[in-house]
mmCIF file of C-alpha atoms and ligand atoms in Angstrom:
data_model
loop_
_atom_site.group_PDB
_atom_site.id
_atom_site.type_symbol
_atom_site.label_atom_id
_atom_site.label_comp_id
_atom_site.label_asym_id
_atom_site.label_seq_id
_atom_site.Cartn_x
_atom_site.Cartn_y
_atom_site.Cartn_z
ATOM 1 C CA UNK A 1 -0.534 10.073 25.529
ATOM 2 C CA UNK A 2 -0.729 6.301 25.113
ATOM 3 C CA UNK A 3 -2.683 5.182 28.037
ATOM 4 C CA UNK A 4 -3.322 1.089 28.445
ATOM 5 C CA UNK A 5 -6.752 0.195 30.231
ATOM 6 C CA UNK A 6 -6.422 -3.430 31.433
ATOM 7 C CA UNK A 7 -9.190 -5.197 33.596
ATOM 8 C CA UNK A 8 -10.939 -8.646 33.836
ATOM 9 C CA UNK A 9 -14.265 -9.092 31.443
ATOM 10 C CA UNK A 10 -16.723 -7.844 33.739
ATOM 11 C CA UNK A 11 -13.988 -5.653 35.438
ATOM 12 C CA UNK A 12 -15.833 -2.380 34.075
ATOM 13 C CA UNK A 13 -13.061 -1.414 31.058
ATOM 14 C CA UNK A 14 -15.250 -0.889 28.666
ATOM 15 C CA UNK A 15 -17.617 2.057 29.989
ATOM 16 C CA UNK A 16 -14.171 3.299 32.098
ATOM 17 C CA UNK A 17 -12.683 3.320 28.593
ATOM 18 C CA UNK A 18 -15.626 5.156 26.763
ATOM 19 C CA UNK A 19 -15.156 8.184 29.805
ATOM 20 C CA UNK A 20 -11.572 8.338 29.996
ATOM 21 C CA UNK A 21 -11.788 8.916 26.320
ATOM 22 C CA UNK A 22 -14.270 11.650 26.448
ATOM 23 C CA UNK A 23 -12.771 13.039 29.086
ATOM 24 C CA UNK A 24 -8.990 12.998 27.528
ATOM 25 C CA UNK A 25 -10.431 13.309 23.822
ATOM 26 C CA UNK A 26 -8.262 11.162 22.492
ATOM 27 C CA UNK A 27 -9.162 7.684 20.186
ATOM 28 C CA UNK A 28 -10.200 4.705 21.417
ATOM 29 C CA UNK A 29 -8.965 1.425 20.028
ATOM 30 C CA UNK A 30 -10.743 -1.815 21.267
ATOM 31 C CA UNK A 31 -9.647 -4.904 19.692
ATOM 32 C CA UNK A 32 -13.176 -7.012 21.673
ATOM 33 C CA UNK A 33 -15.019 -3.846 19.704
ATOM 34 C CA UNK A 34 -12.820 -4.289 16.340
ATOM 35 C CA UNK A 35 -13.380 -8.343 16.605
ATOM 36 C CA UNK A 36 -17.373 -7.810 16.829
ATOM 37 C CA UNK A 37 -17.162 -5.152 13.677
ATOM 38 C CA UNK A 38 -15.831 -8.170 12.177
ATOM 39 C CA UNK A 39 -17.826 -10.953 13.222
ATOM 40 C CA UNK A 40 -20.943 -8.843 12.139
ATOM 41 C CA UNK A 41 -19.419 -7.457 8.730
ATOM 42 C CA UNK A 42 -18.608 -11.845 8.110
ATOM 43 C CA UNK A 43 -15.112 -10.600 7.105
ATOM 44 C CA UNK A 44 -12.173 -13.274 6.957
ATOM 45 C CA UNK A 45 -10.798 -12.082 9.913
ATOM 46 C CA UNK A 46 -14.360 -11.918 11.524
ATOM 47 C CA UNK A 47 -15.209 -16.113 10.762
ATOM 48 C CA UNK A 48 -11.292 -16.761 11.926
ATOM 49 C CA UNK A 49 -12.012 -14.590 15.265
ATOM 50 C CA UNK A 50 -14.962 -15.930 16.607
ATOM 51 C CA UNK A 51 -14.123 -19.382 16.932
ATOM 52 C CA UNK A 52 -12.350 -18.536 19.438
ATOM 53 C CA UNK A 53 -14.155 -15.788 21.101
ATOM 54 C CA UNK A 54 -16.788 -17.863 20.952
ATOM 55 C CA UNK A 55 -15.068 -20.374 23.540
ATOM 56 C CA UNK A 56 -13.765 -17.862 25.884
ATOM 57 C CA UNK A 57 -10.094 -17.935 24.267
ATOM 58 C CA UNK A 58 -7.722 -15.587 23.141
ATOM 59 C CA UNK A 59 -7.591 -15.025 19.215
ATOM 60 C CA UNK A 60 -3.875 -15.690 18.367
ATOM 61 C CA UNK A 61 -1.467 -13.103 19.352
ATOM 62 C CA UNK A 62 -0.442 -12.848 15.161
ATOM 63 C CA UNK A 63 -3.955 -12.109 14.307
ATOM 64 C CA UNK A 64 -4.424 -9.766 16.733
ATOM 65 C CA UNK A 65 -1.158 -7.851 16.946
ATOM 66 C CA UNK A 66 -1.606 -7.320 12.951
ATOM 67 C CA UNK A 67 -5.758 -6.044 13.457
ATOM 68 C CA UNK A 68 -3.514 -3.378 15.672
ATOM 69 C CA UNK A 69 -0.847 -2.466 13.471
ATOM 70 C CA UNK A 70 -3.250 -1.824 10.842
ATOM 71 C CA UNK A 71 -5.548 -0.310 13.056
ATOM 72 C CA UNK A 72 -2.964 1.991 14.251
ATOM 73 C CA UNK A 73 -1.832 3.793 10.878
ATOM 74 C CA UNK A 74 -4.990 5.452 10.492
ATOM 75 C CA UNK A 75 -4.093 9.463 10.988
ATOM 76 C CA UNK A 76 -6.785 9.438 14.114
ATOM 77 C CA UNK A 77 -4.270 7.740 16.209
ATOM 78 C CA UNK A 78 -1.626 9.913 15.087
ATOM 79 C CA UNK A 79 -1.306 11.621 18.854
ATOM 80 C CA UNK A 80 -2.234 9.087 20.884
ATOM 81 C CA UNK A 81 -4.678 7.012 21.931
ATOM 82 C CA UNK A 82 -6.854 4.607 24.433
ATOM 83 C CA UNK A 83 -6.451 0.992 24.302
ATOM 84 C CA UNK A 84 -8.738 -1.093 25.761
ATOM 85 C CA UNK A 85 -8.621 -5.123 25.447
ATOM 86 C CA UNK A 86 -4.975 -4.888 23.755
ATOM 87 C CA UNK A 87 -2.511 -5.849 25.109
ATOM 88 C CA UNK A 88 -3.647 -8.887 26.411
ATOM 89 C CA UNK A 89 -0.940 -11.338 27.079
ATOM 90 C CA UNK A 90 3.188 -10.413 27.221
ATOM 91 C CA UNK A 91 3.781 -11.318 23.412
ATOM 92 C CA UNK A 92 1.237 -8.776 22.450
ATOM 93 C CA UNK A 93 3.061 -6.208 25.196
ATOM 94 C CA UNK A 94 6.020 -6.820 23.253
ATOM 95 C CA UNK A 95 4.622 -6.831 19.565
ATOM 96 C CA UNK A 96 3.010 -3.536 20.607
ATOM 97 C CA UNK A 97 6.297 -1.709 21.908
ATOM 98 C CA UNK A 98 8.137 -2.955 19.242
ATOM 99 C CA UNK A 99 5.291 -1.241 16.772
ATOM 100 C CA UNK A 100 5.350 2.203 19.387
ATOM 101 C CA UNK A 101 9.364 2.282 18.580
ATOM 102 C CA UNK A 102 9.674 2.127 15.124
ATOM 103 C CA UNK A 103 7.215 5.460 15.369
ATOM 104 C CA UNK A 104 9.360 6.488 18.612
ATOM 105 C CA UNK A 105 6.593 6.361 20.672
ATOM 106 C CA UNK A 106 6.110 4.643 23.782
ATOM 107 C CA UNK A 107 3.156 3.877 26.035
ATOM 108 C CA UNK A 108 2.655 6.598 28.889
ATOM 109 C CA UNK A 109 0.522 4.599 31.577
ATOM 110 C CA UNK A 110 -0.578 1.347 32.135
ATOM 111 C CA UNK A 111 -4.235 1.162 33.999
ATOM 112 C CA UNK A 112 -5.548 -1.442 35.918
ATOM 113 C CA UNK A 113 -9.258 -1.926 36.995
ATOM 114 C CA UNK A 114 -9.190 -3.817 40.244
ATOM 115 C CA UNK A 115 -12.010 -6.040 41.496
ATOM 116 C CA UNK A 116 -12.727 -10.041 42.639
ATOM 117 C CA UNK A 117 -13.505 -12.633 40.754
ATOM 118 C CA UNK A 118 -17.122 -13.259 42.633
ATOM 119 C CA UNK A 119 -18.000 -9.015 41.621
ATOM 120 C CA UNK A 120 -17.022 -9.991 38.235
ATOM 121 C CA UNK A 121 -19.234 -13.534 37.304
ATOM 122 C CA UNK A 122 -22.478 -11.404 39.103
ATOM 123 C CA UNK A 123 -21.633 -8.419 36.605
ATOM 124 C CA UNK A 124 -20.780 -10.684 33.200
ATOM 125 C CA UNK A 125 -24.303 -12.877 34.096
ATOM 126 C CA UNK A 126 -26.607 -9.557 33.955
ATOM 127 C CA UNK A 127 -25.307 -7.992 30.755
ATOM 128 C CA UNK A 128 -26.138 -11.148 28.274
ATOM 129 C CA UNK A 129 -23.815 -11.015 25.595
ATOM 130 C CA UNK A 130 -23.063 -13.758 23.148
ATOM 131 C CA UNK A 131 -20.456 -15.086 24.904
ATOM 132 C CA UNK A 132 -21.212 -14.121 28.295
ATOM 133 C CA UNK A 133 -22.141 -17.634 29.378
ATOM 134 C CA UNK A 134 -21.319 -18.762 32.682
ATOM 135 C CA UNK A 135 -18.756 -21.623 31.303
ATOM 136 C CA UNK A 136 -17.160 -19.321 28.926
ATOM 137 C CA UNK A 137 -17.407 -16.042 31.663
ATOM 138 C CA UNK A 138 -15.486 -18.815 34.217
ATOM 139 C CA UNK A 139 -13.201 -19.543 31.288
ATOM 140 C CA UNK A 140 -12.238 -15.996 30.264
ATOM 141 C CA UNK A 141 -11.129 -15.562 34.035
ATOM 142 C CA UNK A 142 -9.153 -18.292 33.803
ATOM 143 C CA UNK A 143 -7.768 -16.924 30.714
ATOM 144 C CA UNK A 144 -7.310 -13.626 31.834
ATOM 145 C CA UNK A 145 -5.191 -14.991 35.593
ATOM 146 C CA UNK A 146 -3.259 -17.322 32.904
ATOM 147 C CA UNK A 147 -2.053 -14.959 29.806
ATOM 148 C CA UNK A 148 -3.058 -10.961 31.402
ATOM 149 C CA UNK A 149 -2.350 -11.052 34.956
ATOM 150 C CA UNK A 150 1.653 -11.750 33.839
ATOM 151 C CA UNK A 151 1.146 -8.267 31.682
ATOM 152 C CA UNK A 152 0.787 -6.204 35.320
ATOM 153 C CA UNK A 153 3.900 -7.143 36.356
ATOM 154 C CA UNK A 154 6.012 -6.137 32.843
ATOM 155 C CA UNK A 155 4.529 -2.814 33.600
ATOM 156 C CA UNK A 156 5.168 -2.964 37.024
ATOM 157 C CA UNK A 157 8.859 -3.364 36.397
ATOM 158 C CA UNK A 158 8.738 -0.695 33.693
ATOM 159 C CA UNK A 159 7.668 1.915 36.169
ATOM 160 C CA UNK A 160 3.810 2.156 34.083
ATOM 161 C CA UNK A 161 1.526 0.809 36.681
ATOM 162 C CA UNK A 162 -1.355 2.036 38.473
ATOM 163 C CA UNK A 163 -4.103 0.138 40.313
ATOM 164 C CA UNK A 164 -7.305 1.389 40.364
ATOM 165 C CA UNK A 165 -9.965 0.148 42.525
ATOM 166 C CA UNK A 166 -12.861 -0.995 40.184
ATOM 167 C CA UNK A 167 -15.521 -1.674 43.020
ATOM 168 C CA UNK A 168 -18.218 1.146 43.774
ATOM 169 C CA UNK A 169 -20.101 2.984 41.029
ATOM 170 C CA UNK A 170 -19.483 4.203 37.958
ATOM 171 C CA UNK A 171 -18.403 7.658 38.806
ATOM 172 C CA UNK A 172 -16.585 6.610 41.940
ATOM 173 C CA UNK A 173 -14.493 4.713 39.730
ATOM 174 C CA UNK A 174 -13.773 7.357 36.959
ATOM 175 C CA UNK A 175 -13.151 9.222 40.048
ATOM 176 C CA UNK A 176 -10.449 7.233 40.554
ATOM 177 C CA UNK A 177 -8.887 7.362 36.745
ATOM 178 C CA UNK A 178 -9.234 11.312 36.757
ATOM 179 C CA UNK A 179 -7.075 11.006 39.576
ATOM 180 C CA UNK A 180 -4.568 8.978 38.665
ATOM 181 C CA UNK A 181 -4.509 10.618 34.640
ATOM 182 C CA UNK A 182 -4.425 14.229 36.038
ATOM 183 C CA UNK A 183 -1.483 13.394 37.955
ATOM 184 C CA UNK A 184 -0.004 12.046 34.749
ATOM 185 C CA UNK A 185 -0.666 15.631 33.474
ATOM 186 C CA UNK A 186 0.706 17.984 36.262
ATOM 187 C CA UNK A 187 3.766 15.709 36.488
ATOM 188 C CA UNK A 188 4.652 15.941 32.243
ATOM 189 C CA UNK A 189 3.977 19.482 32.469
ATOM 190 C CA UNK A 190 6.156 20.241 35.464
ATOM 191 C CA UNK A 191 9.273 17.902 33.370
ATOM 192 C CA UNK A 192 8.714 20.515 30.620
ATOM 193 C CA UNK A 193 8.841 23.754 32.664
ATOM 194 C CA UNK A 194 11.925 22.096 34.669
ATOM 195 C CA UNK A 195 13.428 20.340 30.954
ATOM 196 C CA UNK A 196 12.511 23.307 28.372
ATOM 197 C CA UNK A 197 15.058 22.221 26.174
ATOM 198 C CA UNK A 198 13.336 18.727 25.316
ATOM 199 C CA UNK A 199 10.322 20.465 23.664
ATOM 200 C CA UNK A 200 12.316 22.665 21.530
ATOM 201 C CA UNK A 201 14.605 19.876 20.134
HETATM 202 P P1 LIG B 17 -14.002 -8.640 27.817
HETATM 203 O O1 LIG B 17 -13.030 -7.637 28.352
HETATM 204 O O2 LIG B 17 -15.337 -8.539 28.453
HETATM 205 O O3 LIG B 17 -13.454 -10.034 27.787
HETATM 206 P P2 LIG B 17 -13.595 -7.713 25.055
HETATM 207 O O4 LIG B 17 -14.658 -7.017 24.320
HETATM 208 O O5 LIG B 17 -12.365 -6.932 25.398
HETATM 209 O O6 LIG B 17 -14.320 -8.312 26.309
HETATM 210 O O7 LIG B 17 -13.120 -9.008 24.212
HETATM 211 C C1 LIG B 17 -14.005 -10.011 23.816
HETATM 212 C C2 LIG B 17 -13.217 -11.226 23.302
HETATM 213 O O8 LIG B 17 -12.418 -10.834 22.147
HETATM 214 C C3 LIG B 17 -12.188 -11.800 24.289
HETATM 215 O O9 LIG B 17 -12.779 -12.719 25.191
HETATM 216 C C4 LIG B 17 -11.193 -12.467 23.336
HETATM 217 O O10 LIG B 17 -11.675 -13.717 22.867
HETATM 218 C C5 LIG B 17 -11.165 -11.517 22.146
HETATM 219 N N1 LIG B 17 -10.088 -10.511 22.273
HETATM 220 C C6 LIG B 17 -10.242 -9.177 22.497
HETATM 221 N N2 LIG B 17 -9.037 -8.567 22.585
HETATM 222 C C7 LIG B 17 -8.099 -9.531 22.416
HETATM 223 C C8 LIG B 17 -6.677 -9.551 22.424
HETATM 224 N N3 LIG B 17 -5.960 -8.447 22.631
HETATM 225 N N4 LIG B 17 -6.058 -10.743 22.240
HETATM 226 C C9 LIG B 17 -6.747 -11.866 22.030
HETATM 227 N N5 LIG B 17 -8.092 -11.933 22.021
HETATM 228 C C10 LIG B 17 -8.766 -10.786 22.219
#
């Protein structure tokens, strides 16, 4: 399974995203998590990245969409995987499909963590990373209604889509992704038993 985690910063994704992956054992990729690998390591890509992270912006879809393609080969991701920051605008939907085809894979589900704006600044003030200010957190929302929000609706229209309310605690919330991911599960398995032929092909 390919499964897409998309939320605002603040929005929860990245602890959702450490359970769901647990919980499904599959790999994780997070491009915010590959970015601060780099920043700390001082690679190339590291000193390009953080200019912009640093401001609250997007690091350019090119940069980013190669980090993933690269990313990608390595044989852990070979049957399936968790992404969680990526894609974040529709270029990068695009770049990323493109990528899944040429390997004739496509992404399963498309999950989105739900929750207001005023939830989200409270959240992003109390966990004091680097660029958790509160003009770069304001930013980033910005950001995120400008270049992700448009990504919900190409996987709307592609049938991928489901909400998930992010308010409430941690487990109520996972509560919520179990759901919506077992579903995923009894519904593939009952297209096999109804389909045999497709698996033996
Ligand atoms: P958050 O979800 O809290 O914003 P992340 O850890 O996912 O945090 O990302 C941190 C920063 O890394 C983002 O604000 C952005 O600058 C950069 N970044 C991460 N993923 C991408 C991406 N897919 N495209 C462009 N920039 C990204």
């Amino acid at each position: 399974m390919i499964i897409i985690l998309i939320g605002p910063p603040g929005s929860g994704k990245g602890t959702q995203s450490q359970r769901l992956i647990d919980y499904l054992e599959t790999a994780h990729l997070s491009t915010g998590e590959l970015f601060r690998e780099h920043i700390s390591s001082e690679s190339a890509l590291g000193c390009e990245a953080k200019q912009f992270i640093s401001r609250g912006e997007l690091v350019p879809d090119h940069v980013v969409d190669s980090m993933v393609a690269q990313t990608l080969e390595q044989p852990r991701f070979a049957d399936g995987c968790l992404f969680d920051g990526y894609p974040r605008s529709v270029p990068q939907a695009e770049a990323l499909s493109q990528l899944l085809n040429l390997q004739q894979r496509e992404v399963t589900l498309v999950l989105e963590l739900d929750v207001p704006d005023s939830v989200l600044v409270e959240r992003l003030l109390a966990r004091q990373r680097a660029d958790d200010t509160l003009e770069t957190i304001k930013h980033r929302l910005e950001v995120y209604g400008a270049q992700t929000r448009p990504l919900l609706e190409y996987y709307k229209q592609r049938g991928k889509l489901e909400t998930v309310d992010g308010q409430g605690s941690v487990d109520d919330v996972f509560g919520r992704i179990q759901a919506v991911v077992n579903q995923l599960k009894t519904d593939s398995s009952e297209s096999e038993e109804s389909n045999p032929s497709t698996c033996s092909n």
